[in-house]
Amino acid sequence: MYAVVRSGGKQERVEPGATVLVERLAAPVGAEVELEPVLVVDGERVLATPAELAGARVTARVRGERLGPKIRGFTYKPKTNQRRRFGHRQRHTELEILEVRAG
């Protein structure tokens, strides 16, 4: 059984036992988190309407935090000798999916 959940503006396909990276969550390591906005649950039959998904839940355990890849940027304005380099690394939370429940 798998489900598609929304977390941090992105959608992830999750299954029990899988490990996924989502945008940073305010939860300590070892805490259990419920991902509620389930978009699709596929088991014996597909659940996709809001009425069918009302009771669907995905339970996950926080395994830790990691940094994403370094993003390097560069801006400049021609003829003025104005240049700027910048970088960014997004923080991610690593989740272990424990259970996918259909409503």
Short mmCIF file of C-alpha atoms in Angstrom, two decimals:
data_model
loop_
_atom_site.label_atom_id
_atom_site.label_comp_id
_atom_site.label_asym_id
_atom_site.label_seq_id
_atom_site.Cartn_x
_atom_site.Cartn_y
_atom_site.Cartn_z
CA MET A 1 0.00 0.00 0.00
CA TYR A 2 1.29 3.46 -0.80
CA ALA A 3 0.08 7.04 -0.40
CA VAL A 4 0.89 10.44 -1.84
CA VAL A 5 1.26 13.15 0.83
CA ARG A 6 1.90 16.87 0.70
CA SER A 7 4.63 18.32 2.89
CA GLY A 8 6.33 21.69 2.52
CA GLY A 9 4.69 22.48 -0.81
CA LYS A 10 5.93 19.27 -2.41
CA GLN A 11 4.32 15.88 -2.94
CA GLU A 12 5.96 12.62 -1.92
CA ARG A 13 5.02 9.02 -2.66
CA VAL A 14 5.47 7.02 0.56
CA GLU A 15 5.24 3.36 1.58
CA PRO A 16 5.68 1.69 4.98
CA GLY A 17 9.38 1.14 5.68
CA ALA A 18 10.55 3.84 3.25
CA THR A 19 12.74 6.81 4.18
CA VAL A 20 11.92 10.22 2.72
CA LEU A 21 13.37 13.73 2.99
CA VAL A 22 10.86 16.55 3.49
CA GLU A 23 11.33 20.22 4.24
CA ARG A 24 12.23 20.91 7.86
CA LEU A 25 9.61 20.01 10.48
CA ALA A 26 9.57 21.36 14.03
CA ALA A 27 9.71 17.94 15.70
CA PRO A 28 12.48 16.38 17.83
CA VAL A 29 14.37 13.28 16.76
CA GLY A 30 12.42 10.12 17.58
CA ALA A 31 9.02 11.82 17.63
CA GLU A 32 6.13 10.38 15.66
CA VAL A 33 4.49 12.68 13.13
CA GLU A 34 1.18 12.27 11.31
CA LEU A 35 1.07 13.53 7.74
CA GLU A 36 -2.59 14.37 7.20
CA PRO A 37 -3.05 15.90 3.76
CA VAL A 38 -3.11 12.59 1.93
CA LEU A 39 -3.81 12.99 -1.78
CA VAL A 40 -4.05 9.34 -2.91
CA VAL A 41 -4.06 6.00 -1.09
CA ASP A 42 -3.61 2.89 -3.21
CA GLY A 43 -4.20 -0.49 -1.64
CA GLU A 44 -6.83 -2.98 -2.72
CA ARG A 45 -8.68 -0.04 -4.28
CA VAL A 46 -7.69 3.56 -4.99
CA LEU A 47 -9.01 6.27 -2.66
CA ALA A 48 -8.84 9.75 -4.16
CA THR A 49 -11.94 11.81 -3.29
CA PRO A 50 -12.01 14.04 -0.19
CA ALA A 51 -14.81 11.99 1.39
CA GLU A 52 -12.79 8.75 1.03
CA LEU A 53 -9.58 10.36 2.31
CA ALA A 54 -11.17 11.96 5.40
CA GLY A 55 -9.81 9.31 7.77
CA ALA A 56 -6.61 8.42 5.92
CA ARG A 57 -3.37 8.99 7.86
CA VAL A 58 0.32 8.42 7.33
CA THR A 59 2.44 7.92 10.47
CA ALA A 60 6.19 8.59 10.37
CA ARG A 61 9.09 8.77 12.83
CA VAL A 62 11.66 11.58 12.70
CA ARG A 63 15.14 10.11 12.17
CA GLY A 64 17.12 13.35 12.05
CA GLU A 65 17.95 16.46 10.08
CA ARG A 66 20.20 16.84 7.07
CA LEU A 67 21.32 19.60 4.77
CA GLY A 68 20.39 19.55 1.11
CA PRO A 69 22.77 20.22 -1.77
CA LYS A 70 24.57 23.56 -1.98
CA ILE A 71 22.90 25.98 -4.34
CA ARG A 72 25.27 28.61 -5.74
CA GLY A 73 24.07 31.82 -7.29
CA PHE A 74 25.66 34.76 -9.01
CA THR A 75 24.19 38.12 -9.92
CA TYR A 76 25.77 41.00 -11.77
CA LYS A 77 24.87 44.26 -13.42
CA PRO A 78 26.73 45.04 -16.60
CA LYS A 79 28.93 48.14 -17.00
CA THR A 80 28.91 48.97 -13.25
CA ASN A 81 31.32 46.34 -11.88
CA GLN A 82 28.57 45.16 -9.49
CA ARG A 83 28.81 41.43 -8.76
CA ARG A 84 27.52 39.23 -5.96
CA ARG A 85 27.90 35.55 -5.19
CA PHE A 86 25.61 33.75 -2.76
CA GLY A 87 24.92 30.23 -1.58
CA HIS A 88 22.19 28.36 0.25
CA ARG A 89 21.64 24.92 1.78
CA GLN A 90 18.08 23.91 2.64
CA ARG A 91 17.49 21.98 5.87
CA HIS A 92 15.56 18.73 5.49
CA THR A 93 13.97 16.34 7.98
CA GLU A 94 14.49 12.64 7.39
CA LEU A 95 11.34 10.59 8.05
CA GLU A 96 10.87 6.84 8.32
CA ILE A 97 7.35 5.86 7.26
CA LEU A 98 5.78 3.53 9.83
CA GLU A 99 2.19 3.07 8.68
CA VAL A 100 -0.25 4.05 5.93
CA ARG A 101 -3.89 3.80 7.05
CA ALA A 102 -6.86 4.10 4.74
CA GLY A 103 -9.96 5.81 6.06
#
